[in-house]
Amino acid sequence: MPSKASMLPAEPGPVEIDWGTTALMIIDMQRDFLEPGGFGETLGNDVSLLASAVGPCRKMLAAAREVGLAVIHTREGHQPDLSDAPRAKIERGAPSLRIGDPGPMGRILIRGEPGHDIVPELYPAAGEIVIDKPGKGAFYATELDALLRARGIGTLLVCGVTTEVCVNTTVREANDRGYRCIVLADCCASYFPAFHEAGLAMIKAQGGIFGWVSTSAAVLDAMRRA
Ligand code: C5J
């Protein structure tokens, strides 16, 4: 664990990181979003657009493991009986397969199915926290807040997909609960590149209304120097 705090270059301005109270959070890097045949593709998206985030996330994950930073992975998905899936979510839009339907990676967005799992490149290691969430935000109907408070975590380095949906929703929830969120731009991605940019712009606007935006390179450099 880096012993001294770091000043991280970020937008809208530099932000201090106390490594002992900081966690790496990787949101929904699941096969259902990143691979063909999953939830993302059933909604009509080009899933290859999310691939750019995998390499930078992998570097962040390796560095966090090396220095002993807490790591939290999240997965969006539902119970097999769909008891935690609101009808309004299941019935939304005109996907080729709906949540719970059988697809090439098992039932779409259902816990325990191959598609619900995290991509092999970013697979959680033993001891890392995995939060299963039914919503877009990682704090809704989960134990995340209690787990973070129990570990004294106050700052989140946020990675994952998609920038404007689950990353933004989680950052807003975290901000309201008093956490400092630093979103790593190259570790996030969207099916809509313009939404990725807009999602980051919304976080750092107005003096950082929801948090900060930085990059994996800046964090890795700060870690090395600390
Ligand atoms: C979506 C997510 N996009 N993880 N989920 O439905 O962003």
mmCIF file of C-alpha atoms and ligand atoms in Angstrom:
data_model
loop_
_atom_site.group_PDB
_atom_site.id
_atom_site.type_symbol
_atom_site.label_atom_id
_atom_site.label_comp_id
_atom_site.label_asym_id
_atom_site.label_seq_id
_atom_site.Cartn_x
_atom_site.Cartn_y
_atom_site.Cartn_z
ATOM 1 C CA MET A 1 0.000 0.000 0.000
ATOM 2 C CA PRO A 2 1.493 3.425 -0.924
ATOM 3 C CA SER A 3 2.353 5.066 2.394
ATOM 4 C CA LYS A 4 1.874 8.709 1.490
ATOM 5 C CA ALA A 5 -1.088 10.490 -0.054
ATOM 6 C CA SER A 6 -0.913 11.504 -3.725
ATOM 7 C CA MET A 7 -2.128 14.518 -5.623
ATOM 8 C CA LEU A 8 -3.759 13.077 -8.728
ATOM 9 C CA PRO A 9 -4.087 15.126 -11.929
ATOM 10 C CA ALA A 10 -7.815 15.166 -12.712
ATOM 11 C CA GLU A 11 -10.612 17.348 -14.009
ATOM 12 C CA PRO A 12 -11.951 19.780 -12.953
ATOM 13 C CA GLY A 13 -8.803 19.969 -10.787
ATOM 14 C CA PRO A 14 -6.221 17.868 -8.929
ATOM 15 C CA VAL A 15 -7.573 15.593 -6.208
ATOM 16 C CA GLU A 16 -5.778 14.146 -3.192
ATOM 17 C CA ILE A 17 -5.828 10.369 -2.766
ATOM 18 C CA ASP A 18 -5.289 8.734 0.609
ATOM 19 C CA TRP A 19 -4.544 5.212 -0.589
ATOM 20 C CA GLY A 20 -5.559 3.600 2.700
ATOM 21 C CA THR A 21 -9.155 4.784 2.331
ATOM 22 C CA THR A 22 -9.444 4.274 -1.434
ATOM 23 C CA ALA A 23 -10.950 1.349 -3.346
ATOM 24 C CA LEU A 24 -10.929 0.351 -6.994
ATOM 25 C CA MET A 25 -14.480 -0.245 -8.211
ATOM 26 C CA ILE A 26 -15.067 -2.073 -11.495
ATOM 27 C CA ILE A 27 -18.661 -1.858 -12.633
ATOM 28 C CA ASP A 28 -20.466 -4.550 -14.629
ATOM 29 C CA MET A 29 -17.599 -5.790 -16.835
ATOM 30 C CA GLN A 30 -19.819 -8.807 -17.566
ATOM 31 C CA ARG A 31 -20.046 -11.057 -20.588
ATOM 32 C CA ASP A 32 -23.714 -9.988 -20.914
ATOM 33 C CA PHE A 33 -22.560 -6.461 -21.761
ATOM 34 C CA LEU A 34 -19.246 -7.065 -23.530
ATOM 35 C CA GLU A 35 -19.777 -10.225 -25.572
ATOM 36 C CA PRO A 36 -22.042 -11.061 -28.506
ATOM 37 C CA GLY A 37 -25.283 -12.841 -27.549
ATOM 38 C CA GLY A 38 -25.763 -11.070 -24.211
ATOM 39 C CA PHE A 39 -28.034 -8.382 -22.802
ATOM 40 C CA GLY A 40 -26.209 -5.509 -24.519
ATOM 41 C CA GLU A 41 -26.486 -7.048 -27.956
ATOM 42 C CA THR A 42 -30.151 -8.042 -27.498
ATOM 43 C CA LEU A 43 -30.850 -4.321 -27.049
ATOM 44 C CA GLY A 44 -29.375 -3.686 -30.507
ATOM 45 C CA ASN A 45 -25.942 -2.447 -29.428
ATOM 46 C CA ASP A 46 -22.531 -3.015 -31.021
ATOM 47 C CA VAL A 47 -20.793 -4.673 -28.066
ATOM 48 C CA SER A 48 -17.330 -4.293 -29.613
ATOM 49 C CA LEU A 49 -17.466 -0.622 -28.564
ATOM 50 C CA LEU A 50 -16.907 -1.650 -24.937
ATOM 51 C CA ALA A 51 -13.661 -3.562 -25.611
ATOM 52 C CA SER A 52 -11.465 -0.459 -25.242
ATOM 53 C CA ALA A 53 -12.042 -0.427 -21.462
ATOM 54 C CA VAL A 54 -10.776 -3.969 -20.826
ATOM 55 C CA GLY A 55 -7.014 -3.326 -21.175
ATOM 56 C CA PRO A 56 -6.935 -0.199 -18.959
ATOM 57 C CA CYS A 57 -9.162 -1.926 -16.359
ATOM 58 C CA ARG A 58 -6.801 -4.885 -16.399
ATOM 59 C CA LYS A 59 -3.812 -2.627 -15.676
ATOM 60 C CA MET A 60 -5.690 -0.934 -12.823
ATOM 61 C CA LEU A 61 -6.725 -4.301 -11.390
ATOM 62 C CA ALA A 62 -3.153 -5.636 -11.516
ATOM 63 C CA ALA A 63 -1.806 -2.482 -9.836
ATOM 64 C CA ALA A 64 -4.499 -2.509 -7.139
ATOM 65 C CA ARG A 65 -3.714 -6.142 -6.353
ATOM 66 C CA GLU A 66 0.007 -5.419 -6.247
ATOM 67 C CA VAL A 67 -0.297 -2.550 -3.747
ATOM 68 C CA GLY A 68 -3.144 -4.085 -1.730
ATOM 69 C CA LEU A 69 -5.907 -1.622 -2.620
ATOM 70 C CA ALA A 70 -9.437 -2.861 -1.868
ATOM 71 C CA VAL A 71 -11.155 -4.070 -5.058
ATOM 72 C CA ILE A 72 -14.912 -4.155 -5.636
ATOM 73 C CA HIS A 73 -16.527 -5.731 -8.682
ATOM 74 C CA THR A 74 -20.211 -5.300 -9.474
ATOM 75 C CA ARG A 75 -22.570 -7.360 -11.614
ATOM 76 C CA GLU A 76 -25.999 -6.303 -12.813
ATOM 77 C CA GLY A 77 -28.466 -9.168 -12.842
ATOM 78 C CA HIS A 78 -31.528 -10.826 -11.411
ATOM 79 C CA GLN A 79 -32.674 -13.832 -9.432
ATOM 80 C CA PRO A 80 -33.677 -16.843 -11.593
ATOM 81 C CA ASP A 81 -37.338 -16.364 -10.566
ATOM 82 C CA LEU A 82 -37.134 -12.668 -11.613
ATOM 83 C CA SER A 83 -38.540 -11.637 -8.224
ATOM 84 C CA ASP A 84 -36.128 -8.669 -8.142
ATOM 85 C CA ALA A 85 -36.720 -7.590 -11.749
ATOM 86 C CA PRO A 86 -39.418 -4.931 -12.096
ATOM 87 C CA ARG A 87 -41.872 -5.590 -14.925
ATOM 88 C CA ALA A 88 -41.134 -2.106 -16.224
ATOM 89 C CA LYS A 89 -37.481 -3.136 -16.711
ATOM 90 C CA ILE A 90 -38.282 -6.510 -18.300
ATOM 91 C CA GLU A 91 -40.873 -5.112 -20.696
ATOM 92 C CA ARG A 92 -38.890 -2.025 -21.754
ATOM 93 C CA GLY A 93 -38.128 -1.538 -25.448
ATOM 94 C CA ALA A 94 -38.095 -4.213 -28.131
ATOM 95 C CA PRO A 95 -35.022 -6.372 -27.471
ATOM 96 C CA SER A 96 -34.459 -9.564 -29.474
ATOM 97 C CA LEU A 97 -34.355 -11.429 -26.131
ATOM 98 C CA ARG A 98 -35.733 -10.169 -22.832
ATOM 99 C CA ILE A 99 -34.247 -10.491 -19.333
ATOM 100 C CA GLY A 100 -34.675 -14.140 -18.292
ATOM 101 C CA ASP A 101 -34.975 -15.505 -21.835
ATOM 102 C CA PRO A 102 -32.540 -18.284 -22.854
ATOM 103 C CA GLY A 103 -29.668 -17.026 -25.020
ATOM 104 C CA PRO A 104 -26.307 -18.335 -26.231
ATOM 105 C CA MET A 105 -24.684 -17.487 -22.846
ATOM 106 C CA GLY A 106 -27.579 -18.796 -20.738
ATOM 107 C CA ARG A 107 -30.581 -16.846 -19.517
ATOM 108 C CA ILE A 108 -30.172 -13.120 -20.213
ATOM 109 C CA LEU A 109 -28.944 -11.119 -17.177
ATOM 110 C CA ILE A 110 -29.666 -13.887 -14.666
ATOM 111 C CA ARG A 111 -27.352 -14.593 -11.733
ATOM 112 C CA GLY A 112 -25.368 -17.799 -12.090
ATOM 113 C CA GLU A 113 -25.611 -17.914 -15.888
ATOM 114 C CA PRO A 114 -22.410 -17.705 -17.994
ATOM 115 C CA GLY A 115 -23.418 -14.352 -19.474
ATOM 116 C CA HIS A 116 -23.850 -12.808 -16.026
ATOM 117 C CA ASP A 117 -20.257 -13.538 -15.091
ATOM 118 C CA ILE A 118 -17.348 -11.122 -15.323
ATOM 119 C CA VAL A 119 -15.137 -11.323 -18.423
ATOM 120 C CA PRO A 120 -12.136 -13.648 -17.924
ATOM 121 C CA GLU A 121 -9.569 -10.822 -18.262
ATOM 122 C CA LEU A 122 -10.989 -9.075 -15.169
ATOM 123 C CA TYR A 123 -12.136 -12.093 -13.181
ATOM 124 C CA PRO A 124 -12.350 -11.404 -9.425
ATOM 125 C CA ALA A 125 -9.639 -12.909 -7.254
ATOM 126 C CA ALA A 126 -10.366 -14.608 -3.944
ATOM 127 C CA GLY A 127 -11.097 -12.009 -1.269
ATOM 128 C CA GLU A 128 -12.279 -9.311 -3.651
ATOM 129 C CA ILE A 129 -15.795 -8.015 -3.054
ATOM 130 C CA VAL A 130 -18.405 -8.878 -5.676
ATOM 131 C CA ILE A 131 -21.670 -6.943 -5.428
ATOM 132 C CA ASP A 132 -24.677 -8.413 -7.210
ATOM 133 C CA LYS A 133 -27.089 -5.612 -7.972
ATOM 134 C CA PRO A 134 -30.565 -5.664 -9.505
ATOM 135 C CA GLY A 135 -30.429 -2.032 -10.599
ATOM 136 C CA LYS A 136 -28.177 0.298 -12.503
ATOM 137 C CA GLY A 137 -26.776 1.877 -9.328
ATOM 138 C CA ALA A 138 -24.532 -0.315 -7.159
ATOM 139 C CA PHE A 139 -25.986 1.082 -3.905
ATOM 140 C CA TYR A 140 -29.623 0.231 -4.667
ATOM 141 C CA ALA A 141 -30.744 -2.947 -2.834
ATOM 142 C CA THR A 142 -27.171 -4.053 -2.047
ATOM 143 C CA GLU A 143 -24.832 -4.214 0.948
ATOM 144 C CA LEU A 144 -22.257 -1.949 -0.744
ATOM 145 C CA ASP A 145 -22.585 1.099 1.531
ATOM 146 C CA ALA A 146 -22.236 -1.027 4.683
ATOM 147 C CA LEU A 147 -19.220 -2.873 3.270
ATOM 148 C CA LEU A 148 -17.444 0.353 2.309
ATOM 149 C CA ARG A 149 -18.152 1.987 5.678
ATOM 150 C CA ALA A 150 -16.953 -1.092 7.564
ATOM 151 C CA ARG A 151 -13.642 -0.868 5.678
ATOM 152 C CA GLY A 152 -13.305 2.918 6.103
ATOM 153 C CA ILE A 153 -13.398 3.525 2.350
ATOM 154 C CA GLY A 154 -14.151 7.133 1.381
ATOM 155 C CA THR A 155 -12.781 7.402 -2.163
ATOM 156 C CA LEU A 156 -13.692 5.270 -5.167
ATOM 157 C CA LEU A 157 -11.630 4.915 -8.334
ATOM 158 C CA VAL A 158 -14.452 4.054 -10.708
ATOM 159 C CA CYS A 159 -14.119 1.948 -13.872
ATOM 160 C CA GLY A 160 -16.585 -0.054 -15.975
ATOM 161 C CA VAL A 161 -19.539 0.030 -18.296
ATOM 162 C CA THR A 162 -21.512 1.746 -19.432
ATOM 163 C CA THR A 163 -20.339 5.277 -18.718
ATOM 164 C CA GLU A 164 -23.724 6.959 -18.888
ATOM 165 C CA VAL A 165 -25.803 4.164 -17.345
ATOM 166 C CA CYS A 166 -24.375 2.085 -14.492
ATOM 167 C CA VAL A 167 -21.188 4.117 -13.991
ATOM 168 C CA ASN A 168 -23.056 7.437 -13.835
ATOM 169 C CA THR A 169 -25.887 6.062 -11.690
ATOM 170 C CA THR A 170 -23.440 4.538 -9.204
ATOM 171 C CA VAL A 171 -21.317 7.694 -9.040
ATOM 172 C CA ARG A 172 -24.408 9.798 -8.325
ATOM 173 C CA GLU A 173 -25.544 7.398 -5.608
ATOM 174 C CA ALA A 174 -22.034 7.364 -4.098
ATOM 175 C CA ASN A 175 -21.774 11.158 -4.201
ATOM 176 C CA ASP A 176 -25.052 11.535 -2.311
ATOM 177 C CA ARG A 177 -23.703 9.170 0.360
ATOM 178 C CA GLY A 178 -20.529 11.221 0.817
ATOM 179 C CA TYR A 179 -18.019 9.194 -1.206
ATOM 180 C CA ARG A 180 -15.458 10.937 -3.412
ATOM 181 C CA CYS A 181 -15.600 9.404 -6.885
ATOM 182 C CA ILE A 182 -12.756 9.594 -9.386
ATOM 183 C CA VAL A 183 -13.885 8.156 -12.711
ATOM 184 C CA LEU A 184 -11.104 6.813 -14.926
ATOM 185 C CA ALA A 185 -12.110 7.825 -18.441
ATOM 186 C CA ASP A 186 -10.160 5.180 -20.387
ATOM 187 C CA CYS A 187 -11.414 2.421 -18.037
ATOM 188 C CA CYS A 188 -15.038 3.210 -18.962
ATOM 189 C CA ALA A 189 -16.922 2.794 -22.241
ATOM 190 C CA SER A 190 -20.338 3.104 -23.805
ATOM 191 C CA TYR A 191 -22.197 1.692 -26.802
ATOM 192 C CA PHE A 192 -22.577 5.383 -27.705
ATOM 193 C CA PRO A 193 -19.227 7.230 -27.816
ATOM 194 C CA ALA A 194 -21.020 10.589 -27.538
ATOM 195 C CA PHE A 195 -22.760 9.380 -24.351
ATOM 196 C CA HIS A 196 -19.384 8.303 -22.930
ATOM 197 C CA GLU A 197 -18.072 11.841 -23.417
ATOM 198 C CA ALA A 198 -21.287 13.422 -22.119
ATOM 199 C CA GLY A 199 -21.344 11.079 -19.116
ATOM 200 C CA LEU A 200 -17.833 12.145 -18.133
ATOM 201 C CA ALA A 201 -18.597 15.822 -18.798
ATOM 202 C CA MET A 202 -21.625 15.665 -16.463
ATOM 203 C CA ILE A 203 -19.520 14.277 -13.608
ATOM 204 C CA LYS A 204 -16.775 16.915 -13.756
ATOM 205 C CA ALA A 205 -18.935 19.953 -14.667
ATOM 206 C CA GLN A 206 -19.765 22.733 -12.209
ATOM 207 C CA GLY A 207 -16.554 22.274 -10.237
ATOM 208 C CA GLY A 208 -16.988 18.487 -10.088
ATOM 209 C CA ILE A 209 -20.652 18.253 -9.183
ATOM 210 C CA PHE A 210 -20.508 14.443 -8.941
ATOM 211 C CA GLY A 211 -16.743 13.919 -8.732
ATOM 212 C CA TRP A 212 -13.551 13.962 -10.774
ATOM 213 C CA VAL A 213 -12.424 12.475 -14.070
ATOM 214 C CA SER A 214 -8.878 11.165 -14.508
ATOM 215 C CA THR A 215 -7.114 8.335 -16.356
ATOM 216 C CA SER A 216 -5.534 4.995 -15.544
ATOM 217 C CA ALA A 217 -2.108 6.356 -16.572
ATOM 218 C CA ALA A 218 -2.390 9.204 -14.061
ATOM 219 C CA VAL A 219 -3.385 6.825 -11.243
ATOM 220 C CA LEU A 220 -0.651 4.307 -12.087
ATOM 221 C CA ASP A 221 1.925 7.106 -12.147
ATOM 222 C CA ALA A 222 0.696 8.460 -8.791
ATOM 223 C CA MET A 223 0.858 4.952 -7.294
ATOM 224 C CA ARG A 224 4.431 4.478 -8.511
ATOM 225 C CA ARG A 225 5.535 7.808 -7.087
ATOM 226 C CA ALA A 226 3.814 7.186 -3.732
HETATM 227 C C1 C5J B 1 -26.827 -1.106 -18.854
HETATM 228 C C2 C5J B 1 -24.921 -1.031 -17.397
HETATM 229 N N1 C5J B 1 -26.259 -0.310 -19.763
HETATM 230 N N2 C5J B 1 -24.133 -1.828 -16.698
HETATM 231 N N3 C5J B 1 -26.141 -1.519 -17.766
HETATM 232 O O1 C5J B 1 -27.965 -1.481 -19.011
HETATM 233 O O2 C5J B 1 -24.554 0.078 -17.741
#
